[in-house]
Short mmCIF file of C-alpha atoms in Angstrom, two decimals:
data_model
loop_
_atom_site.label_atom_id
_atom_site.label_comp_id
_atom_site.label_asym_id
_atom_site.label_seq_id
_atom_site.Cartn_x
_atom_site.Cartn_y
_atom_site.Cartn_z
CA MET A 256 78.74 100.66 -108.00
CA THR A 257 79.40 103.93 -109.77
CA SER A 258 75.88 104.58 -111.02
CA ARG A 259 74.36 107.85 -109.96
CA THR A 260 71.65 107.89 -107.37
CA THR A 261 68.80 110.31 -106.84
CA HIS A 262 67.65 109.81 -103.30
CA HIS A 263 69.37 106.63 -102.17
CA LEU A 264 71.54 107.33 -99.14
CA HIS A 265 73.98 105.08 -97.32
CA LEU A 266 73.08 104.81 -93.66
CA ASP A 267 75.97 105.09 -91.22
CA ARG A 268 75.53 101.54 -90.10
CA ARG A 269 75.73 100.09 -93.61
CA LEU A 270 78.98 98.49 -94.79
CA THR A 271 79.85 100.24 -98.06
CA ARG A 272 82.02 101.37 -99.13
CA ARG A 273 95.17 118.08 -103.90
CA ALA A 274 99.29 124.32 -110.35
CA VAL A 275 98.03 127.38 -110.33
CA PHE A 276 96.95 128.95 -107.11
CA GLN A 277 97.42 132.64 -107.62
CA GLY A 278 94.14 132.89 -109.54
CA GLY A 279 91.81 132.51 -106.55
CA ALA A 280 90.09 135.85 -106.79
CA ALA A 281 89.58 135.47 -110.52
CA LEU A 282 88.10 131.99 -110.09
CA ALA A 283 85.68 133.16 -107.43
CA ALA A 284 84.60 136.03 -109.64
CA VAL A 285 84.00 133.92 -112.73
CA SER A 286 81.88 131.54 -110.67
CA LEU A 287 79.21 134.23 -110.93
CA ALA A 288 79.54 135.09 -114.61
CA GLY A 289 79.89 132.30 -117.15
CA CYS A 290 78.26 131.00 -120.26
CA ALA A 291 76.50 127.86 -119.01
CA ASN A 292 73.02 127.97 -117.54
CA ASP A 293 73.61 125.44 -114.80
CA ASP A 294 76.39 123.63 -113.05
CA GLY A 295 76.23 120.55 -115.21
CA GLY A 296 75.47 122.05 -118.62
CA GLY A 297 77.83 122.34 -121.61
CA GLU A 298 81.47 123.22 -121.75
CA PRO A 299 82.05 126.65 -120.18
CA ALA A 300 84.27 129.15 -121.95
CA PRO A 301 87.71 129.11 -120.26
CA ILE A 302 89.33 132.29 -119.11
CA ALA A 303 92.96 133.15 -119.72
CA GLU A 304 95.50 131.30 -117.59
CA LEU A 305 97.01 133.62 -115.02
CA PRO A 306 100.81 133.96 -114.79
CA VAL A 307 102.60 132.02 -112.10
CA ALA A 308 105.58 133.35 -110.17
CA VAL A 309 108.09 130.56 -109.64
CA GLY A 310 110.90 131.11 -107.17
CA PRO A 311 114.40 129.88 -107.87
CA THR A 312 114.04 126.90 -105.55
CA GLN A 313 110.47 126.02 -106.50
CA VAL A 314 109.41 123.31 -108.89
CA PRO A 315 107.21 124.79 -111.64
CA PRO A 316 103.61 123.62 -111.24
CA ALA A 317 102.19 121.01 -113.52
CA PRO A 318 100.13 122.36 -116.43
CA THR A 319 96.64 123.11 -115.21
CA GLN A 320 93.34 123.77 -116.86
CA PRO A 321 92.17 127.41 -116.67
CA PRO A 322 89.40 128.15 -114.15
CA ILE A 323 85.97 126.94 -115.19
CA GLY A 324 83.84 130.09 -115.21
CA SER A 325 80.29 128.79 -115.09
CA PRO A 326 77.65 129.87 -112.57
CA VAL A 327 76.43 127.30 -110.07
CA ALA A 328 72.70 126.70 -110.19
CA GLY A 329 71.03 127.92 -107.01
CA TYR A 330 73.91 130.27 -106.17
CA LEU A 331 73.11 133.29 -108.33
CA ASP A 332 72.35 135.72 -105.46
CA PRO A 333 75.67 137.19 -104.21
CA THR A 334 73.93 138.55 -101.11
CA ARG A 335 72.25 135.31 -100.06
CA TRP A 336 74.43 134.80 -96.96
CA SER A 337 75.68 138.38 -96.63
CA GLY A 338 76.56 139.14 -93.00
CA ARG A 339 76.88 135.45 -92.12
CA SER A 340 80.14 133.66 -91.26
CA LEU A 341 81.36 130.13 -91.78
CA VAL A 342 84.31 128.51 -89.99
CA ILE A 343 85.68 125.46 -91.82
CA ALA A 344 88.28 123.27 -90.11
CA SER A 345 90.58 120.82 -91.86
CA PRO A 346 94.14 119.48 -91.81
CA ALA A 347 94.77 121.11 -95.22
CA PHE A 348 97.98 123.07 -95.77
CA GLY A 349 100.23 124.27 -98.59
CA GLU A 350 99.12 123.76 -102.19
CA TYR A 351 96.24 121.54 -101.15
CA LEU A 352 94.83 124.29 -98.93
CA ASP A 353 95.34 126.75 -101.79
CA ALA A 354 93.27 124.54 -104.07
CA VAL A 355 90.50 124.04 -101.52
CA THR A 356 90.43 127.79 -100.86
CA ILE A 357 90.19 128.69 -104.55
CA ALA A 358 87.68 126.06 -105.63
CA PHE A 359 85.45 126.03 -102.57
CA PHE A 360 85.99 128.69 -99.89
CA ASP A 361 86.56 131.81 -102.01
CA ALA A 362 84.09 130.75 -104.68
CA PHE A 363 81.33 130.17 -102.10
CA ALA A 364 82.07 133.50 -100.41
CA MET A 365 81.83 135.34 -103.73
CA ALA A 366 78.68 133.50 -104.78
CA THR A 367 76.78 134.05 -101.52
CA GLY A 368 78.35 136.97 -99.62
CA ALA A 369 79.28 134.75 -96.68
CA THR A 370 82.55 135.29 -94.81
CA VAL A 371 84.50 132.03 -94.88
CA ARG A 372 87.40 131.38 -92.50
CA HIS A 373 89.61 128.30 -92.43
CA GLN A 374 91.13 126.85 -89.28
CA ASP A 375 93.81 124.17 -89.29
CA PHE A 376 92.97 121.54 -86.70
CA GLY A 377 96.46 120.05 -87.19
CA ARG A 378 97.59 117.67 -84.49
CA GLU A 379 94.34 118.18 -82.62
CA GLY A 380 92.53 116.24 -85.31
CA VAL A 381 88.99 115.14 -84.76
CA ALA A 382 89.57 115.26 -81.00
CA GLY A 383 88.99 118.99 -81.36
CA VAL A 384 85.43 118.58 -82.55
CA ILE A 385 84.74 116.06 -79.80
CA ASP A 386 85.94 118.54 -77.18
CA GLN A 387 83.82 121.31 -78.68
CA VAL A 388 80.65 119.26 -78.80
CA GLU A 389 81.09 117.85 -75.30
CA SER A 390 81.70 121.33 -73.87
CA GLY A 391 78.63 122.70 -75.60
CA GLU A 392 80.78 125.33 -77.31
CA THR A 393 80.98 124.24 -80.93
CA VAL A 394 82.75 126.90 -83.00
CA TRP A 395 83.50 124.96 -86.19
CA ASP A 396 80.68 124.92 -88.70
CA VAL A 397 82.05 122.43 -91.25
CA LEU A 398 84.94 119.98 -91.14
CA LEU A 399 86.89 118.18 -93.85
CA VAL A 400 87.94 114.81 -92.43
CA PRO A 401 89.10 111.38 -93.64
CA GLY A 402 86.17 109.21 -94.63
CA GLU A 403 86.91 106.63 -91.95
CA GLU A 404 86.24 109.25 -89.25
CA VAL A 405 82.64 109.92 -90.25
CA LEU A 406 80.88 106.83 -88.95
CA PRO A 407 82.62 106.67 -85.54
CA LEU A 408 81.89 110.36 -84.94
CA ALA A 409 78.30 109.94 -86.04
CA GLN A 410 77.72 106.82 -83.99
CA ALA A 411 79.02 108.66 -80.90
CA GLY A 412 76.55 111.49 -81.50
CA TYR A 413 79.03 114.21 -82.50
CA LEU A 414 77.59 115.07 -85.92
CA GLU A 415 74.51 116.65 -87.42
CA PRO A 416 72.73 114.65 -90.11
CA ILE A 417 73.16 115.84 -93.68
CA ASP A 418 70.01 117.48 -95.03
CA TYR A 419 69.66 115.92 -98.46
CA ASN A 420 66.84 118.34 -99.22
CA VAL A 421 69.60 120.97 -99.30
CA VAL A 422 72.50 118.83 -100.50
CA ASP A 423 71.41 117.51 -103.88
CA PRO A 424 72.54 113.87 -104.18
CA THR A 425 71.51 113.41 -107.81
CA ALA A 426 74.97 113.37 -109.43
CA LEU A 427 76.99 112.25 -106.41
CA TYR A 428 78.59 108.83 -106.05
CA ALA A 429 76.42 106.65 -103.85
CA GLU A 430 79.49 105.18 -102.14
CA LEU A 431 80.43 108.65 -100.83
CA MET A 432 77.09 109.63 -99.28
CA PHE A 433 76.30 108.95 -95.65
CA GLN A 434 73.67 110.01 -93.20
CA HIS A 435 76.17 112.31 -91.47
CA GLY A 436 78.76 113.06 -94.17
CA VAL A 437 79.27 113.71 -97.88
CA GLY A 438 82.36 112.93 -99.96
CA ALA A 439 84.60 115.92 -100.66
CA ARG A 440 87.42 114.43 -102.75
CA MET A 441 88.34 110.99 -104.03
CA TYR A 442 91.76 109.35 -104.27
CA SER A 443 93.20 105.89 -104.85
CA THR A 444 95.97 103.81 -103.35
CA THR A 445 97.65 102.15 -106.32
CA ILE A 446 100.70 100.07 -107.18
CA VAL A 447 103.57 102.39 -108.17
CA PHE A 448 106.47 101.25 -110.34
CA PRO A 449 109.31 102.73 -112.46
CA PRO A 450 108.10 103.58 -116.00
CA ALA A 451 110.97 101.58 -117.55
CA ALA A 452 109.92 98.42 -115.73
CA ASP A 453 107.32 95.92 -116.88
CA PRO A 454 104.02 97.03 -115.32
CA PRO A 455 102.78 94.72 -112.58
CA ALA A 456 99.42 93.34 -113.59
CA ASN A 457 97.90 93.41 -110.12
CA TRP A 458 98.63 92.74 -106.45
CA THR A 459 99.46 89.11 -107.19
CA SER A 460 102.32 90.44 -109.34
CA PHE A 461 103.30 92.78 -106.50
CA TRP A 462 103.64 89.76 -104.22
CA ASP A 463 105.60 87.76 -106.82
CA VAL A 464 109.19 88.57 -105.88
CA SER A 465 110.54 85.80 -108.10
CA THR A 466 109.20 87.41 -111.27
CA THR A 467 109.89 90.99 -110.17
CA PRO A 468 112.78 90.86 -107.70
CA GLY A 469 113.40 93.69 -105.31
CA THR A 470 112.13 95.33 -102.17
CA ARG A 471 108.49 96.33 -101.80
CA ALA A 472 106.98 99.23 -99.81
CA LEU A 473 103.59 99.12 -98.13
CA ARG A 474 101.86 101.55 -95.82
CA LYS A 475 102.42 100.94 -92.13
CA SER A 476 98.70 100.59 -91.55
CA PRO A 477 96.21 97.76 -91.82
CA ILE A 478 93.89 99.98 -93.90
CA GLY A 479 94.52 99.06 -97.50
CA THR A 480 97.47 96.82 -96.69
CA LEU A 481 95.22 93.98 -95.57
CA GLU A 482 92.98 94.40 -98.59
CA PHE A 483 95.95 94.26 -100.97
CA ALA A 484 97.25 91.13 -99.25
CA LEU A 485 93.94 89.40 -99.82
CA LEU A 486 93.80 90.47 -103.47
CA ALA A 487 97.33 89.09 -103.88
CA ASP A 488 96.12 85.83 -102.37
CA GLY A 489 93.34 85.48 -104.91
CA VAL A 490 90.31 87.04 -103.22
CA ALA A 491 88.07 88.83 -105.72
CA MET A 492 87.32 92.50 -105.09
CA PRO A 493 83.57 91.96 -104.52
CA ASP A 494 84.42 89.36 -101.87
CA LEU A 495 86.93 91.39 -99.85
CA TYR A 496 84.65 92.46 -97.01
CA PRO A 497 84.45 91.47 -94.27
CA LEU A 498 88.21 90.95 -94.40
CA ASP A 499 89.62 87.51 -93.69
CA THR A 500 92.38 88.94 -91.51
CA SER A 501 94.09 85.61 -90.78
CA ARG A 502 94.47 85.00 -94.49
CA ALA A 503 95.68 88.59 -95.01
CA PHE A 504 98.41 88.32 -92.37
CA ALA A 505 99.48 84.96 -93.77
CA ALA A 506 99.88 86.59 -97.18
CA LEU A 507 101.87 89.44 -95.65
CA ASP A 508 104.16 86.90 -93.98
CA ARG A 509 105.30 85.81 -97.43
CA ILE A 510 106.83 89.20 -98.33
CA ARG A 511 107.64 90.71 -94.97
CA ASP A 512 111.36 90.01 -95.33
CA THR A 513 111.52 92.11 -98.49
CA THR A 514 109.09 94.84 -97.49
CA ILE A 515 109.56 98.35 -96.13
CA PHE A 516 106.60 99.70 -94.16
CA TYR A 517 106.35 103.47 -94.56
CA GLU A 518 104.49 106.06 -92.50
CA ASP A 519 104.79 109.27 -94.56
CA SER A 520 102.72 109.36 -97.74
CA LYS A 521 105.61 111.02 -99.63
CA GLN A 522 107.96 108.10 -98.97
CA PRO A 523 106.73 105.37 -101.35
CA VAL A 524 107.04 107.51 -104.47
CA GLU A 525 110.51 108.66 -103.41
CA LEU A 526 111.54 105.07 -102.72
CA VAL A 527 110.47 103.98 -106.20
CA ARG A 528 111.94 107.07 -107.89
CA THR A 529 115.35 106.52 -106.32
CA GLY A 530 115.37 102.77 -106.96
CA GLN A 531 115.32 101.79 -103.30
CA VAL A 532 112.26 99.64 -103.92
CA ALA A 533 110.92 97.94 -107.01
CA LEU A 534 107.23 98.40 -106.22
CA ALA A 535 105.17 100.34 -103.68
CA SER A 536 101.64 101.19 -102.71
CA ALA A 537 100.99 104.94 -102.93
CA TRP A 538 98.25 107.52 -103.27
CA ASN A 539 97.65 108.51 -106.88
CA VAL A 540 97.99 112.21 -105.97
CA ARG A 541 101.59 111.58 -104.94
CA THR A 542 102.45 110.04 -108.30
CA ASP A 543 101.19 113.12 -110.17
CA LEU A 544 103.40 115.77 -108.56
CA PRO A 545 105.50 117.76 -111.07
CA ASP A 546 108.86 116.48 -109.82
CA VAL A 547 107.95 112.79 -110.01
CA VAL A 548 105.17 112.42 -112.60
CA SER A 549 107.62 111.30 -115.32
CA LEU A 550 109.60 109.07 -112.95
CA VAL A 551 106.90 106.79 -111.54
CA SER A 552 103.79 105.15 -112.94
CA PRO A 553 100.57 103.95 -111.27
CA GLN A 554 98.85 100.65 -111.88
CA TRP A 555 95.17 101.30 -111.20
CA THR A 556 94.06 97.67 -111.25
CA GLY A 557 93.15 96.63 -107.72
CA GLY A 558 93.43 100.17 -106.39
CA MET A 559 91.56 101.14 -103.24
CA VAL A 560 89.33 104.19 -103.67
CA SER A 561 89.13 106.35 -100.53
CA ALA A 562 87.67 109.77 -99.83
CA ASP A 563 87.59 112.66 -97.41
CA SER A 564 84.22 113.97 -96.31
CA TRP A 565 82.42 117.16 -95.37
CA ILE A 566 80.71 116.94 -91.98
CA ILE A 567 78.86 119.33 -89.65
CA PRO A 568 79.53 118.98 -85.90
CA ARG A 569 76.60 118.80 -83.54
CA GLY A 570 75.61 122.25 -82.30
CA ALA A 571 77.44 124.11 -85.08
CA PRO A 572 76.31 127.76 -84.90
CA ASN A 573 75.78 128.21 -88.66
CA GLN A 574 74.33 124.92 -89.78
CA ASP A 575 72.17 126.46 -92.50
CA VAL A 576 75.16 128.18 -94.13
CA GLY A 577 77.25 125.06 -93.62
CA MET A 578 74.73 122.83 -95.35
CA SER A 579 74.51 125.33 -98.21
CA PHE A 580 78.32 125.27 -98.47
CA ILE A 581 78.43 121.48 -98.65
CA ASN A 582 75.86 121.52 -101.43
CA PHE A 583 77.91 124.17 -103.30
CA ALA A 584 81.19 122.28 -102.85
CA THR A 585 79.70 119.10 -104.26
CA ARG A 586 78.29 120.73 -107.43
CA ALA A 587 79.93 120.00 -110.78
CA VAL A 588 81.73 123.32 -111.34
CA PRO A 589 83.39 123.65 -107.89
CA SER A 590 84.26 119.94 -107.94
CA ALA A 591 85.86 120.29 -111.38
CA ASN A 592 87.71 123.45 -110.38
CA PHE A 593 89.28 121.56 -107.49
CA SER A 594 90.23 118.53 -109.58
CA ARG A 595 91.89 120.73 -112.25
CA LEU A 596 94.32 121.88 -109.53
CA GLN A 597 94.84 118.65 -107.62
CA SER A 598 94.54 115.10 -108.92
CA PHE A 599 91.73 114.10 -106.61
CA GLY A 600 88.63 112.74 -108.27
CA PRO A 601 85.57 114.99 -108.24
CA VAL A 602 82.70 113.66 -106.17
CA ASN A 603 80.16 114.97 -108.67
CA GLN A 604 79.94 112.76 -111.74
CA ASP A 605 78.95 115.69 -113.97
CA ALA A 606 82.28 117.41 -113.18
CA LEU A 607 84.18 115.07 -115.49
CA ALA A 608 82.52 116.62 -118.54
CA LEU A 609 84.00 120.01 -117.58
CA LEU A 610 87.61 118.81 -117.39
CA ARG A 611 90.22 118.48 -120.13
CA PRO A 612 91.04 114.92 -121.21
CA ASP A 613 94.62 115.20 -119.90
CA ILE A 614 93.28 116.21 -116.48
CA ILE A 615 90.74 113.39 -116.45
CA GLU A 616 93.48 110.87 -117.25
CA ARG A 617 95.13 111.65 -113.89
CA LEU A 618 92.02 110.96 -111.84
CA PRO A 619 90.95 107.80 -110.00
CA ASN A 620 87.44 108.07 -111.45
CA ALA A 621 88.38 108.59 -115.09
CA PRO A 622 85.85 106.76 -117.31
CA GLY A 623 86.21 103.01 -116.89
CA ARG A 624 88.75 103.27 -114.09
CA LEU A 625 86.50 102.72 -111.08
CA ALA A 626 85.60 99.31 -112.47
CA LEU A 627 89.24 98.29 -111.97
CA GLN A 628 89.19 99.27 -108.30
CA PHE A 629 87.22 98.86 -105.09
CA PHE A 630 85.86 101.35 -102.60
CA GLN A 631 87.25 101.30 -99.08
CA ASN A 632 84.57 99.88 -96.81
CA TRP A 633 84.14 102.61 -94.20
CA GLY A 634 81.64 100.58 -92.22
CA PHE A 635 84.07 97.69 -91.75
CA TRP A 636 86.90 100.01 -90.68
CA ALA A 637 84.66 101.95 -88.33
CA GLU A 638 84.03 98.72 -86.48
CA PHE A 639 87.45 97.07 -86.60
CA ARG A 640 90.02 99.84 -87.09
CA GLU A 641 91.27 100.06 -83.52
CA SER A 642 91.60 96.32 -82.96
CA LEU A 643 93.27 95.74 -86.33
CA ILE A 644 95.76 98.56 -85.77
CA VAL A 645 96.80 96.79 -82.56
CA GLN A 646 97.01 93.44 -84.34
CA PHE A 647 98.95 94.93 -87.28
CA ASN A 648 101.48 96.67 -85.04
CA ASP A 649 101.94 93.50 -83.03
CA TRP A 650 102.55 91.58 -86.27
CA LEU A 651 105.22 94.11 -87.27
CA LEU A 652 107.02 93.70 -83.96
CA ASN A 653 106.71 89.94 -83.67
CA PRO A 654 108.09 88.09 -86.70
CA VAL A 655 107.08 84.51 -87.34
CA ALA A 656 109.42 82.03 -85.66
CA THR A 657 110.15 79.94 -88.75
CA PRO A 658 111.79 80.84 -91.01
CA PRO A 659 113.61 83.72 -89.29
CA ALA A 660 112.39 87.00 -90.71
CA ARG A 661 112.92 90.67 -90.19
CA THR A 662 110.49 93.50 -90.63
CA ARG A 663 111.75 96.84 -91.82
CA THR A 664 110.17 100.24 -91.45
CA PHE A 665 111.53 103.20 -93.36
CA GLY A 666 114.79 104.15 -91.70
CA VAL A 667 114.52 101.32 -89.17
CA ASP A 668 115.59 97.67 -89.23
CA ARG A 669 114.05 95.34 -86.68
#
């Protein structure tokens, strides 16, 4: 499942399935002048770590690897896209946006001469690209969106196909390539527990409140939560999809009385850190933040690997530059430079060789780790997301009659 592929692409219809930020200008500059001959060749010579200003109320950033200063093959002409502009829209903000800007936006601008602007689509979400395409006035050239948005947008005709003659798929993970999108970053939803506690072996242990007493926390969403329920009930990872939803809800019934259902991705780690819950599901990037990394631990076994994707909306005015950007952003050096700042897995398999061992250890695709996990099936969720959200929310609001049970959401008792 993790083997590299040369020209095999996942069709949209097929079921498969974020520190140092002040150094942006330096990173972009060294992207043009390094010691390796291509983006996947030997270990580049690191440059000196830049100083970080830490305010009195800020948490010092986690130790990061210095910028990887190797040129990217095919991007050696700094005037290639001179005079051209690229508008990239995403929900990124804060340190995550800083990392994306350093590793991708600024580096691409320096390597090609293009002017890159970022727009936050915020609450507008993917509805913004739908409005643009339907009005015939597309202004965004590239978007960074959750992986589950790609297939529905493509099936509705809102996206341009990815040109894999421009975007080299050779070292990319097959599970992250689609006809209308390419993986941008990889992350896992794992079991999180206090380091002093006995590690849960898997989701069956998570469900076993007799062996590990205490409250649990699961995401208030069917995505992932249903998969984990089935794993807890004995379904093997290769047999998860299509999901047996009746069996999943029956498994959830068994722990609903001791489960908090959270909505904010910061909540599960905080709940575990403060002892409010014994175990939680959480994104691996939340467990690696400087203020909690020593206070919570992830169990990767049975984790769900998800990804965000680069897409190009139909009618984008600068599709040629956009496709070139996507190819650049998925090369080994830019991918590694992003993962050294944020604990998202690089989508280019060759990027791992450019990262320090301590950085790799934080990532969902560290060697041998993907075999412990499963990839979210974007095709299944494209087809059933809306109906299962309705069913999941109804289940939360309508407890089983016998025995009496209550369902709790964070801050709410029902």
